[in-house]
Short mmCIF file of C-alpha atoms in Angstrom, two decimals:
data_model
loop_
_atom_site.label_atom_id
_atom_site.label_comp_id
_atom_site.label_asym_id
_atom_site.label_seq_id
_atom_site.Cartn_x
_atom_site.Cartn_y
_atom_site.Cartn_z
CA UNK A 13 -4.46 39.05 188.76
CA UNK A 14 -8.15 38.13 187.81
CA UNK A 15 -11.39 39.35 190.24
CA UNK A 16 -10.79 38.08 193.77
CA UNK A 17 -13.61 37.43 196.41
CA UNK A 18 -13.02 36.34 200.24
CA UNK A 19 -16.18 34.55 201.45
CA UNK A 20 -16.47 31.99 204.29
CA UNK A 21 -15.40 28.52 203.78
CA UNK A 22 -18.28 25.82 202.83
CA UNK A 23 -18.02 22.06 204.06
CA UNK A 24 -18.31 22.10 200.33
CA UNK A 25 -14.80 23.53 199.65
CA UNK A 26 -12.93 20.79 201.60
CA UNK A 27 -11.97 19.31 198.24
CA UNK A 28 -9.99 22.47 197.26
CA UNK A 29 -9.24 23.32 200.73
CA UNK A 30 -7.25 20.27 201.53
CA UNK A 31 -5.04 20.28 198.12
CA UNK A 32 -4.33 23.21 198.81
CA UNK A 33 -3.08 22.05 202.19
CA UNK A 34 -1.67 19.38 200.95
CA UNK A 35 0.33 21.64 198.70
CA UNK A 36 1.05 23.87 201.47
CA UNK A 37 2.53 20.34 203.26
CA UNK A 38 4.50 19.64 200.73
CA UNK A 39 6.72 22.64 200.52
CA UNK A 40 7.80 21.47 204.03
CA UNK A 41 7.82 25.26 204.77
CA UNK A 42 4.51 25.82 205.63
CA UNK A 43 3.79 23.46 208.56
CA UNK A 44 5.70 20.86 210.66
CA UNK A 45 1.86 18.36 209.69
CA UNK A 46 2.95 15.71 207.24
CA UNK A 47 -0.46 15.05 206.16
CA UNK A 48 -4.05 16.66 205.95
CA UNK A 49 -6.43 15.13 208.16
CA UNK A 50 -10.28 14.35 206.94
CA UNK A 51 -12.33 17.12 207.05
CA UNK A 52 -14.53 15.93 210.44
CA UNK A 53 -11.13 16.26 212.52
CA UNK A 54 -10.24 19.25 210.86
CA UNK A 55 -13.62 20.92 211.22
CA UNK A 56 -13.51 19.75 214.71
CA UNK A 57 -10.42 21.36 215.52
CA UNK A 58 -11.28 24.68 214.00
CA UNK A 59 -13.34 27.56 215.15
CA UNK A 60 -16.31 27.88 213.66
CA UNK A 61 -16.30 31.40 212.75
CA UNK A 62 -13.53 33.60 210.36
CA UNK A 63 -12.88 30.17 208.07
CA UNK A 64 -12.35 32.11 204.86
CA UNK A 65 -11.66 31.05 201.47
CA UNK A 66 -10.08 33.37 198.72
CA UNK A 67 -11.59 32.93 195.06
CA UNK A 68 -9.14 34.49 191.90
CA UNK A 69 -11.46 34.01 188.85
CA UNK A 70 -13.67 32.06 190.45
CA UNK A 71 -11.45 29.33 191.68
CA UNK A 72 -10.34 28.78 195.42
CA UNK A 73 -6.90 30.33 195.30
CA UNK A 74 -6.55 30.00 199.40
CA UNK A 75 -7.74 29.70 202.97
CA UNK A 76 -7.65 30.72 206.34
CA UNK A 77 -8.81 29.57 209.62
CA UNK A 78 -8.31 29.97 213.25
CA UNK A 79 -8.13 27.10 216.13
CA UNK A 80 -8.26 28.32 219.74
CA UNK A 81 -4.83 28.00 222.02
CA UNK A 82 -6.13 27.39 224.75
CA UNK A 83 -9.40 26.01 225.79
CA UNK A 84 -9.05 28.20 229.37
CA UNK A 85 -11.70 30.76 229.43
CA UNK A 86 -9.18 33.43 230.23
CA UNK A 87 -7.99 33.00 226.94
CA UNK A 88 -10.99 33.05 224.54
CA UNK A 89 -10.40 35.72 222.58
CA UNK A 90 -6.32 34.27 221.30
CA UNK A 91 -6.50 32.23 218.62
CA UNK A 92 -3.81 30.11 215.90
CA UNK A 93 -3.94 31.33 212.02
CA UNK A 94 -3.37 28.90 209.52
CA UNK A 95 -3.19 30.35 206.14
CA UNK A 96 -2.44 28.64 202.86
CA UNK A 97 -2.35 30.46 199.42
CA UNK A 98 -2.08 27.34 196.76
CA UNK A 99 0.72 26.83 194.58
CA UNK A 100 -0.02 28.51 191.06
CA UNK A 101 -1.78 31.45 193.21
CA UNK A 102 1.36 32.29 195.43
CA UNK A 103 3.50 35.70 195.15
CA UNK A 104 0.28 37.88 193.17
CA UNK A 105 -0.60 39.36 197.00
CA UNK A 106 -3.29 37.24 197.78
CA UNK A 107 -2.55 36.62 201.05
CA UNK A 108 -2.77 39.90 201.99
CA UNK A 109 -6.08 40.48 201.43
CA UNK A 110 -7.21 36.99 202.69
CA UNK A 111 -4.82 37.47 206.08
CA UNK A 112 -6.43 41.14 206.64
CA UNK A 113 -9.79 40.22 206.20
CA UNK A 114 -9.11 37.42 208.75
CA UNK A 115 -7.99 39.71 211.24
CA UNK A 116 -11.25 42.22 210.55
CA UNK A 117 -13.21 39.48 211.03
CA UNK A 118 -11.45 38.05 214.12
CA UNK A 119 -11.79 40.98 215.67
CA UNK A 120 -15.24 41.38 214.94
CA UNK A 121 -15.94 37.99 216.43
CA UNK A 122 -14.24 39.76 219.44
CA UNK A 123 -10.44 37.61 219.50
CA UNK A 124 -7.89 40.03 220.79
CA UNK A 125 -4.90 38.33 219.85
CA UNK A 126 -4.12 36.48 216.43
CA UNK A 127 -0.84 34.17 216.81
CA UNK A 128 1.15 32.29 213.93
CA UNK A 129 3.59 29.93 214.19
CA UNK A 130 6.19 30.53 211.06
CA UNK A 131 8.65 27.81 210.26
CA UNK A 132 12.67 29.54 209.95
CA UNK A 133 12.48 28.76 206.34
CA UNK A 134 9.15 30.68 205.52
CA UNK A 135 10.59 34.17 204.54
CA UNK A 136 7.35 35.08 202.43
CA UNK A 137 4.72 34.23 205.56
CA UNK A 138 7.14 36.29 207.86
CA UNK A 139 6.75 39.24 205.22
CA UNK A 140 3.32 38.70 204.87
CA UNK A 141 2.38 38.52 208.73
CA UNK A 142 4.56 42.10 209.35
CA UNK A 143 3.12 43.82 206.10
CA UNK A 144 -0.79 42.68 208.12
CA UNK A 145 -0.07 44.09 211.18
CA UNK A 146 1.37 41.24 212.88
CA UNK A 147 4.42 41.64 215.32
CA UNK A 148 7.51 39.50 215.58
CA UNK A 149 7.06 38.18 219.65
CA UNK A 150 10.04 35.82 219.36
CA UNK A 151 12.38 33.00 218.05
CA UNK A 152 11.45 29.02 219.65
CA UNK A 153 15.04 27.77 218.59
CA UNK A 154 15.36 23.96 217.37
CA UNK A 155 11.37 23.11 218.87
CA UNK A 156 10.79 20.66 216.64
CA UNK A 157 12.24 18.12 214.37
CA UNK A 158 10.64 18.41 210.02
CA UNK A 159 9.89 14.88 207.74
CA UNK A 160 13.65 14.52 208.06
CA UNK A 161 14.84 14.95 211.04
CA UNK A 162 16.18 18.05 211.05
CA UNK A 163 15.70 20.48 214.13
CA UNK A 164 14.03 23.53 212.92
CA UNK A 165 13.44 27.40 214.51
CA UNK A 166 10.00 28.78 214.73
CA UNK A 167 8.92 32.58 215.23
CA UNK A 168 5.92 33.36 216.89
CA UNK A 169 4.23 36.43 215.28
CA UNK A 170 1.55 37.71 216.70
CA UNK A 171 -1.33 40.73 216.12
CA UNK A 172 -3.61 42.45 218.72
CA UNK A 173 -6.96 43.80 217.97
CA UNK A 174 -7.34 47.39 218.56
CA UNK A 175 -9.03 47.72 221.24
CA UNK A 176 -8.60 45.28 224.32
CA UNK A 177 -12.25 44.42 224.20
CA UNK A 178 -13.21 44.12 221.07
CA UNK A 179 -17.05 44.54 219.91
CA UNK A 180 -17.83 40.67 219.36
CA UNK A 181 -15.69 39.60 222.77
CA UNK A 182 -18.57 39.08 225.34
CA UNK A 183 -19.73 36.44 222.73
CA UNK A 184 -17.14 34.23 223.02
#
């Protein structure tokens, strides 16, 4: 695989960022959304901090970024992953380095728990989770319905900083 770089995500990369969502949508593996939302609702949604982009050969390859679960104070440090490796990138172990540089970060930033939500059909992000640390927490059976109708399984994986406190957590 060519020279990879993680850096954080620019307003600038939204044009890369949201094919490769859209590619990530269309796999209808990847996320129960059936369409990528303009960048101001996105960006509005999204923590500010640990939005991370992954450049092979110079080209954006993938992205992360976290969204809070709760807006509770009690539970400012747990935050949602979304990760999305784009199509002609996928199965060279990209996500691996972009998914554990996420979780130094994160826990920089001073988030104690990571969560993911991993559709039943999305063998390769339930590998990639486990080989980053995450843990398996449990099985939501038949949550939600996909683009057809279908009732679908979810696992909820999840990965805990360290240390309880992390360094960064009286910031948040």
């Amino acid at each position: 695989m060519r020279e990879i770089e993680v850096r954080s995500m620019r307003p600038e990369d939204w044009k890369s960022v949201s094919r490769i969502y859209l590619e990530g949508i269309a796999t209808e593996h990847a996320t129960f959304q059936t369409d990528c939302p303009p960048y101001a609702a996105w960006d509005a949604s999204h923590i500010r901090e640990c939005r991370l982009v992954l450049l092979a050969g110079g080209v954006i390859a993938g992205w992360t970024a976290l969204r809070r679960v709760d807006p509770r104070w009690c539970y400012r440090g747990v935050a949602e992953v979304s990760i999305y490796i784009g199509e002609k990138f996928r199965g060279h172990g990209l996500g691996y380095h972009l998914l554990t540089e996420l979780c130094r970060q994160a826990e920089a930033a001073g988030y104690w728990t990571l969560q993911s939500t991993v559709l039943q059909d999305n063998a390769a992000s339930r590998a990639l989770h486990t080989k980053c640390g995450f843990r398996l927490v449990g099985r939501r059976e038949r949550i939600a319905r996909d683009c057809h109708g279908r009732w679908l399984d979810t696992y909820l994986m999840e990965y805990r900083a360290a240390a309880d406190e992390p360094v960064g957590y009286k910031k948040l």
